[in-house]
XYZ file of N, CA and C in Angstrom:
504
model
N 21.547 37.294 -19.759
C 21.321 36.343 -20.838
C 22.018 35.038 -20.509
N 23.125 35.114 -19.752
C 23.855 33.892 -19.426
C 23.038 33.030 -18.483
N 22.245 33.633 -17.602
C 21.412 32.831 -16.711
C 20.344 32.109 -17.502
N 19.739 32.790 -18.484
C 18.722 32.155 -19.316
C 19.343 31.049 -20.156
N 20.542 31.307 -20.688
C 21.231 30.284 -21.477
C 21.549 29.071 -20.629
N 21.955 29.302 -19.371
C 22.231 28.185 -18.468
C 20.973 27.399 -18.179
N 19.839 28.083 -18.026
C 18.577 27.398 -17.752
C 18.155 26.555 -18.942
N 18.298 27.136 -20.158
C 17.901 26.407 -21.353
C 18.818 25.202 -21.571
N 20.127 25.362 -21.298
C 21.024 24.223 -21.487
C 20.753 23.156 -20.428
N 20.286 23.557 -19.263
C 19.918 22.563 -18.251
C 18.691 21.781 -18.683
N 17.818 22.412 -19.446
C 16.603 21.734 -19.898
C 16.886 20.810 -21.074
N 18.101 20.769 -21.532
C 18.451 19.879 -22.629
C 18.266 20.479 -23.997
N 18.235 21.817 -24.113
C 18.078 22.472 -25.406
C 19.453 22.913 -25.861
N 19.799 22.562 -27.071
C 21.117 22.938 -27.585
C 21.123 24.398 -28.020
N 22.291 25.046 -28.112
C 22.391 26.475 -28.390
C 21.704 26.949 -29.669
N 21.736 26.264 -30.817
C 21.031 26.788 -31.992
C 19.515 26.858 -31.784
N 18.986 25.990 -30.974
C 17.545 25.977 -30.730
C 17.162 26.954 -29.633
N 18.149 27.552 -29.037
C 17.900 28.469 -27.924
C 17.012 29.634 -28.367
N 17.304 30.242 -29.522
C 16.512 31.370 -30.011
C 15.099 30.943 -30.368
N 14.956 29.759 -30.861
C 13.628 29.234 -31.163
C 12.816 29.074 -29.874
N 13.464 28.594 -28.822
C 12.777 28.421 -27.533
C 12.376 29.776 -26.953
N 13.237 30.788 -27.085
C 12.923 32.127 -26.580
C 11.755 32.714 -27.361
N 11.749 32.531 -28.688
C 10.654 33.036 -29.516
C 9.343 32.356 -29.161
N 9.375 31.043 -28.923
C 8.164 30.297 -28.539
C 7.633 30.800 -27.201
N 8.537 31.065 -26.255
C 8.138 31.567 -24.945
C 7.493 32.949 -25.075
N 8.079 33.822 -25.901
C 7.532 35.162 -26.089
C 6.159 35.107 -26.752
N 5.998 34.242 -27.739
C 4.711 34.113 -28.419
C 3.638 33.521 -27.514
N 4.030 32.664 -26.610
C 3.032 32.077 -25.715
C 2.542 33.089 -24.687
N 3.373 34.098 -24.367
C 2.958 35.119 -23.416
C 2.172 36.246 -24.087
N 2.276 36.425 -25.393
C 1.653 37.535 -26.103
C 0.133 37.544 -25.999
N -0.607 36.440 -26.129
C -2.067 36.520 -26.005
C -2.521 36.996 -24.631
N -1.821 36.633 -23.583
C -2.179 37.087 -22.243
C -2.013 38.584 -22.095
N -0.988 39.130 -22.721
C -0.763 40.569 -22.680
C -1.851 41.284 -23.474
N -2.241 40.757 -24.620
C -3.272 41.377 -25.445
C -4.618 41.363 -24.731
N -4.953 40.284 -24.048
C -6.213 40.211 -23.321
C -6.207 41.175 -22.151
N -5.075 41.301 -21.477
C -4.982 42.205 -20.334
C -5.061 43.663 -20.777
N -4.675 43.970 -22.010
C -4.669 45.346 -22.480
C -6.064 45.842 -22.846
N -7.000 44.948 -23.210
C -8.337 45.391 -23.571
C -9.151 45.634 -22.307
N -9.728 46.824 -22.165
C -10.483 47.120 -20.955
C -11.789 46.337 -20.926
N -12.166 45.908 -19.756
C -13.399 45.154 -19.584
C -14.519 46.138 -19.251
N -15.663 45.964 -19.888
C -16.810 46.821 -19.648
C -17.418 46.484 -18.299
N -17.839 47.530 -17.561
C -18.488 47.306 -16.274
C -19.921 47.836 -16.325
N -20.725 47.413 -15.380
C -22.114 47.859 -15.317
C -22.157 49.370 -15.092
N -21.308 49.871 -14.209
C -21.287 51.313 -13.935
C -20.900 52.114 -15.170
N -20.029 51.553 -16.005
C -19.591 52.222 -17.217
C -20.751 52.388 -18.197
N -21.652 51.422 -18.228
C -22.785 51.470 -19.156
C -23.955 52.243 -18.539
N -24.170 52.091 -17.223
C -25.329 52.693 -16.559
C -25.366 54.208 -16.661
N -24.218 54.858 -16.729
C -24.232 56.317 -16.790
C -24.429 56.852 -18.202
N -24.589 55.954 -19.185
C -24.793 56.392 -20.564
C -26.110 55.919 -21.155
N -26.918 55.193 -20.377
C -28.221 54.740 -20.867
C -29.310 55.150 -19.872
N -30.529 55.223 -20.391
C -31.670 55.691 -19.597
C -32.640 54.540 -19.356
N -33.435 54.685 -18.309
C -34.549 53.779 -18.082
C -35.682 54.246 -18.988
N -36.245 53.392 -19.829
C -37.287 53.843 -20.755
C -38.600 54.206 -20.048
N -38.812 53.737 -18.832
C -40.059 54.028 -18.116
C -39.965 55.367 -17.393
N -38.915 55.530 -16.545
C -38.820 56.770 -15.741
C -38.133 57.909 -16.471
N -37.348 57.628 -17.491
C -36.651 58.678 -18.217
C -35.454 59.238 -17.470
N -34.938 58.509 -16.485
C -33.742 58.934 -15.762
C -32.590 58.006 -16.116
N -31.388 58.406 -15.732
C -30.233 57.545 -15.976
C -30.454 56.200 -15.303
N -29.975 55.152 -15.919
C -30.160 53.809 -15.378
C -29.509 53.671 -14.012
N -28.414 54.381 -13.778
C -27.740 54.280 -12.487
C -28.565 54.897 -11.361
N -29.531 55.764 -11.688
C -30.373 56.402 -10.684
C -31.765 55.788 -10.590
N -32.168 55.041 -11.611
C -33.526 54.502 -11.680
C -33.692 53.305 -10.746
N -34.892 53.193 -10.159
C -35.202 52.096 -9.237
C -36.419 51.291 -9.668
N -36.989 51.565 -10.826
C -38.205 50.877 -11.264
C -37.904 49.419 -11.616
N -38.938 48.572 -11.636
C -38.724 47.177 -12.042
C -38.135 47.062 -13.462
N -38.553 47.963 -14.351
C -37.997 47.953 -15.707
C -36.505 48.250 -15.680
N -36.096 49.172 -14.814
C -34.674 49.498 -14.691
C -33.901 48.294 -14.163
N -34.496 47.550 -13.243
C -33.843 46.343 -12.722
C -33.674 45.308 -13.835
N -34.694 45.154 -14.699
C -34.588 44.204 -15.822
C -33.521 44.660 -16.818
N -33.498 45.950 -17.088
C -32.492 46.478 -18.013
C -31.084 46.292 -17.445
N -30.929 46.529 -16.150
C -29.638 46.341 -15.484
C -29.211 44.872 -15.548
N -30.166 43.950 -15.363
C -29.867 42.514 -15.448
C -29.429 42.138 -16.862
N -30.065 42.747 -17.877
C -29.672 42.499 -19.262
C -28.247 42.984 -19.507
N -27.921 44.152 -18.977
C -26.565 44.697 -19.135
C -25.554 43.766 -18.472
N -25.861 43.284 -17.278
C -24.953 42.362 -16.582
C -24.752 41.075 -17.372
N -25.825 40.566 -17.952
C -25.722 39.329 -18.741
C -24.859 39.552 -19.984
N -25.040 40.698 -20.639
C -24.250 40.996 -21.839
C -22.778 41.197 -21.493
N -22.501 41.790 -20.341
C -21.109 41.942 -19.905
C -20.501 40.578 -19.620
N -21.281 39.697 -18.997
C -20.783 38.349 -18.710
C -20.482 37.586 -19.995
N -21.199 37.918 -21.076
C -20.934 37.295 -22.374
C -19.684 37.875 -23.035
N -19.152 38.965 -22.480
C -17.930 39.561 -23.023
C -18.180 40.640 -24.052
N -19.380 41.200 -24.091
C -19.699 42.248 -25.066
C -19.036 43.567 -24.679
N -18.744 44.389 -25.684
C -18.176 45.713 -25.447
C -19.301 46.699 -25.149
N -18.932 47.897 -24.728
C -19.929 48.910 -24.383
C -20.771 49.283 -25.598
N -20.145 49.436 -26.743
C -20.905 49.807 -27.941
C -21.850 48.685 -28.364
N -21.432 47.438 -28.210
C -22.323 46.316 -28.533
C -23.510 46.274 -27.582
N -23.266 46.545 -26.306
C -24.355 46.561 -25.325
C -25.339 47.672 -25.648
N -24.829 48.835 -26.024
C -25.711 49.939 -26.390
C -26.539 49.587 -27.620
N -25.919 48.913 -28.585
C -26.654 48.504 -29.787
C -27.793 47.556 -29.436
N -27.556 46.620 -28.520
C -28.604 45.684 -28.093
C -29.726 46.447 -27.394
N -29.373 47.396 -26.531
C -30.392 48.169 -25.819
C -31.210 49.034 -26.777
N -30.565 49.622 -27.778
C -31.284 50.424 -28.763
C -32.218 49.540 -29.573
N -31.761 48.339 -29.927
C -32.611 47.419 -30.681
C -33.829 47.001 -29.859
N -33.673 46.877 -28.560
C -34.770 46.404 -27.716
C -35.680 47.548 -27.254
N -35.119 48.720 -26.909
C -35.918 49.794 -26.318
C -36.043 51.037 -27.194
N -35.272 51.145 -28.256
C -35.317 52.320 -29.118
C -34.214 53.311 -28.764
N -34.063 54.368 -29.605
C -32.986 55.346 -29.418
C -33.153 56.170 -28.144
N -34.363 56.198 -27.589
C -34.602 56.990 -26.371
C -33.849 56.430 -25.169
N -33.325 55.212 -25.285
C -32.608 54.607 -24.165
C -31.209 55.211 -23.998
N -30.697 55.848 -25.039
C -29.366 56.455 -24.957
C -29.444 57.811 -24.261
N -28.522 58.054 -23.332
C -28.525 59.313 -22.583
C -27.959 60.459 -23.414
N -27.023 60.172 -24.298
C -26.423 61.214 -25.130
C -27.128 61.268 -26.475
N -27.447 62.471 -26.966
C -28.056 62.576 -28.291
C -27.041 62.233 -29.377
N -27.547 61.803 -30.521
C -26.638 61.486 -31.621
C -26.045 62.775 -32.168
N -24.980 62.670 -32.889
C -24.285 63.851 -33.403
C -24.742 64.255 -34.783
N -26.000 63.968 -35.151
C -26.481 64.348 -36.473
C -27.935 64.777 -36.377
N -28.396 65.475 -37.408
C -29.789 65.898 -37.465
C -30.124 66.919 -36.393
N -31.366 66.852 -35.909
C -31.827 67.788 -34.892
C -31.076 67.609 -33.581
N -30.646 66.383 -33.277
C -29.913 66.123 -32.032
C -28.594 66.879 -31.976
N -28.074 67.263 -33.119
C -26.835 68.031 -33.167
C -26.996 69.390 -32.482
N -28.227 69.894 -32.452
C -28.470 71.191 -31.809
C -28.201 71.137 -30.304
N -28.282 69.956 -29.707
C -27.969 69.830 -28.277
C -26.514 70.172 -28.000
N -25.672 70.023 -28.985
C -24.257 70.364 -28.834
C -23.962 71.778 -29.337
N -24.642 72.202 -30.402
C -24.332 73.485 -31.025
C -24.925 74.675 -30.290
N -26.158 74.570 -29.812
C -26.827 75.722 -29.187
C -26.049 76.236 -27.975
N -25.619 75.389 -27.038
C -24.836 75.934 -25.912
C -23.519 76.567 -26.351
N -22.855 75.980 -27.330
C -21.581 76.538 -27.799
C -21.799 77.900 -28.452
N -22.838 78.035 -29.262
C -23.134 79.308 -29.918
C -23.558 80.346 -28.882
N -24.383 79.946 -27.904
C -24.812 80.874 -26.859
C -23.617 81.372 -26.050
N -22.687 80.500 -25.755
C -21.491 80.903 -25.019
C -20.665 81.886 -25.837
N -20.491 81.609 -27.126
C -19.710 82.506 -27.987
C -20.379 83.873 -28.085
N -21.713 83.896 -28.221
C -22.422 85.174 -28.285
C -22.308 85.939 -26.963
N -22.340 85.233 -25.838
C -22.199 85.882 -24.534
C -20.811 86.495 -24.384
N -19.791 85.803 -24.852
C -18.426 86.342 -24.777
C -18.299 87.587 -25.649
N -18.853 87.543 -26.862
C -18.797 88.701 -27.754
C -19.576 89.865 -27.143
N -20.774 89.597 -26.618
C -21.580 90.650 -25.993
C -20.890 91.262 -24.796
N -20.252 90.450 -24.004
C -19.514 90.951 -22.852
C -18.344 91.821 -23.296
N -17.644 91.399 -24.330
C -16.522 92.194 -24.855
C -16.986 93.546 -25.375
N -18.096 93.573 -26.105
C -18.631 94.838 -26.627
C -19.079 95.727 -25.474
N -19.747 95.142 -24.485
C -20.209 95.933 -23.338
C -19.062 96.528 -22.549
N -18.019 95.770 -22.316
C -16.863 96.274 -21.573
C -16.161 97.383 -22.352
N -16.020 97.205 -23.661
C -15.344 98.253 -24.441
C -16.164 99.547 -24.442
N -17.492 99.465 -24.533
C -18.329 100.674 -24.481
C -18.257 101.314 -23.096
N -18.243 100.518 -22.072
C -18.168 101.042 -20.707
C -16.852 101.781 -20.481
N -15.766 101.194 -20.993
C -14.453 101.841 -20.832
C -14.382 103.133 -21.636
N -14.973 103.135 -22.825
C -14.981 104.332 -23.657
C -15.791 105.443 -22.993
N -16.886 105.102 -22.358
C -17.742 106.099 -21.712
C -17.075 106.685 -20.477
N -16.185 105.957 -19.835
C -15.552 106.464 -18.616
C -14.354 107.363 -18.911
N -13.883 107.402 -20.149
C -12.759 108.277 -20.520
C -13.264 109.707 -20.718
N -12.420 110.696 -20.386
C -12.841 112.082 -20.658
C -12.832 112.339 -22.162
N -13.705 113.219 -22.615
C -13.713 113.531 -24.052
C -12.402 114.196 -24.459
N -12.006 114.078 -25.723
C -10.743 114.683 -26.160
C -10.785 116.196 -26.001
N -9.665 116.762 -25.567
C -9.556 118.205 -25.388
C -10.051 118.667 -24.027
N -10.581 117.787 -23.225
C -11.088 118.150 -21.906
C -10.113 117.610 -20.874
N -9.307 118.487 -20.300
C -8.322 118.029 -19.325
C -8.914 118.074 -17.920
N -8.204 117.499 -16.966
C -8.708 117.373 -15.599
C -8.812 118.738 -14.918
N -8.013 119.754 -15.319
C -8.040 121.068 -14.694
C -9.360 121.789 -14.955
N -9.961 121.569 -16.104
C -11.166 122.307 -16.460
C -12.407 121.769 -15.764
N -12.330 120.619 -15.159
C -13.491 120.091 -14.460
C -13.613 120.771 -13.106
N -14.802 120.922 -12.647
C -15.058 121.542 -11.361
C -16.082 122.643 -11.494
N -16.373 123.314 -10.409
C -17.390 124.369 -10.465
C -16.920 125.579 -11.267
N -17.878 126.259 -11.869
C -17.580 127.437 -12.691
C -18.439 128.618 -12.206
N -17.973 129.758 -12.492
C -18.743 130.973 -12.208
C -18.960 131.193 -10.711
N -20.234 131.445 -10.333
C -20.600 131.728 -8.943
C -20.239 130.570 -8.022
N -20.411 129.365 -8.518
C -20.095 128.181 -7.691
C -18.607 128.139 -7.350
N -17.759 128.527 -8.274
C -16.315 128.512 -8.036
C -15.943 129.565 -6.994
N -16.570 130.739 -7.070
C -16.282 131.785 -6.088
C -16.743 131.377 -4.695
N -17.923 130.801 -4.606
C -18.443 130.364 -3.318
C -17.570 129.279 -2.715
N -17.073 128.335 -3.557
C -16.190 127.269 -3.086
C -14.896 127.854 -2.540
N -14.314 128.843 -3.242
C -13.076 129.470 -2.768
C -13.300 130.164 -1.421
N -14.429 130.811 -1.277
C -14.737 131.501 -0.017
C -14.905 130.494 1.119
N -15.592 129.414 0.857
C -15.786 128.370 1.886
C -14.461 127.748 2.292
N -13.603 127.478 1.325
C -12.310 126.863 1.628
C -11.419 127.839 2.410
N -11.506 129.151 2.110
C -10.705 130.131 2.817
C -11.142 130.241 4.270
N -12.424 130.049 4.519
C -12.937 130.105 5.876
C -12.442 128.965 6.733
N -12.212 127.788 6.113
C -11.782 126.601 6.870
C -10.277 126.386 6.861
N -9.529 127.327 6.339
C -8.079 127.175 6.361
C -7.576 127.223 7.778
N -6.634 126.386 8.066
C -6.074 126.363 9.420
C -4.831 127.137 9.526
């Protein structure tokens, strides 16, 4: 602070006005900081969210003359300092809602978001039920121990005879 005070006193500003000079300096720098903090819209940022109305593909992938005109319009609007939402509004006004790549979050378009989520939830539930049934089927029934499994009757006698023959 002493270096700043020395600089201000060298400029001919007396100590009571020193705080006023510091406040003026801070206020003069504030608009530059605010402008730097707002992100600038780019063509690539808009191209991946809008469609070419002729080919029906994303604008970033489209090569038709209409796509070139739409891209030029986007560039002009960016040069005017418009935000992404303002650019989308202009494109919707000129080409209709079909120009937007993402469906709206209301009405029938809402199903584009809900159907995959519901299908995934049903698949998880179905998988859980299937795994639990599979595990239940692989368990031995109650009261049936591992000793009782195996051949019975004539088969058990024949197995004992065969095993006795191969004893070393």
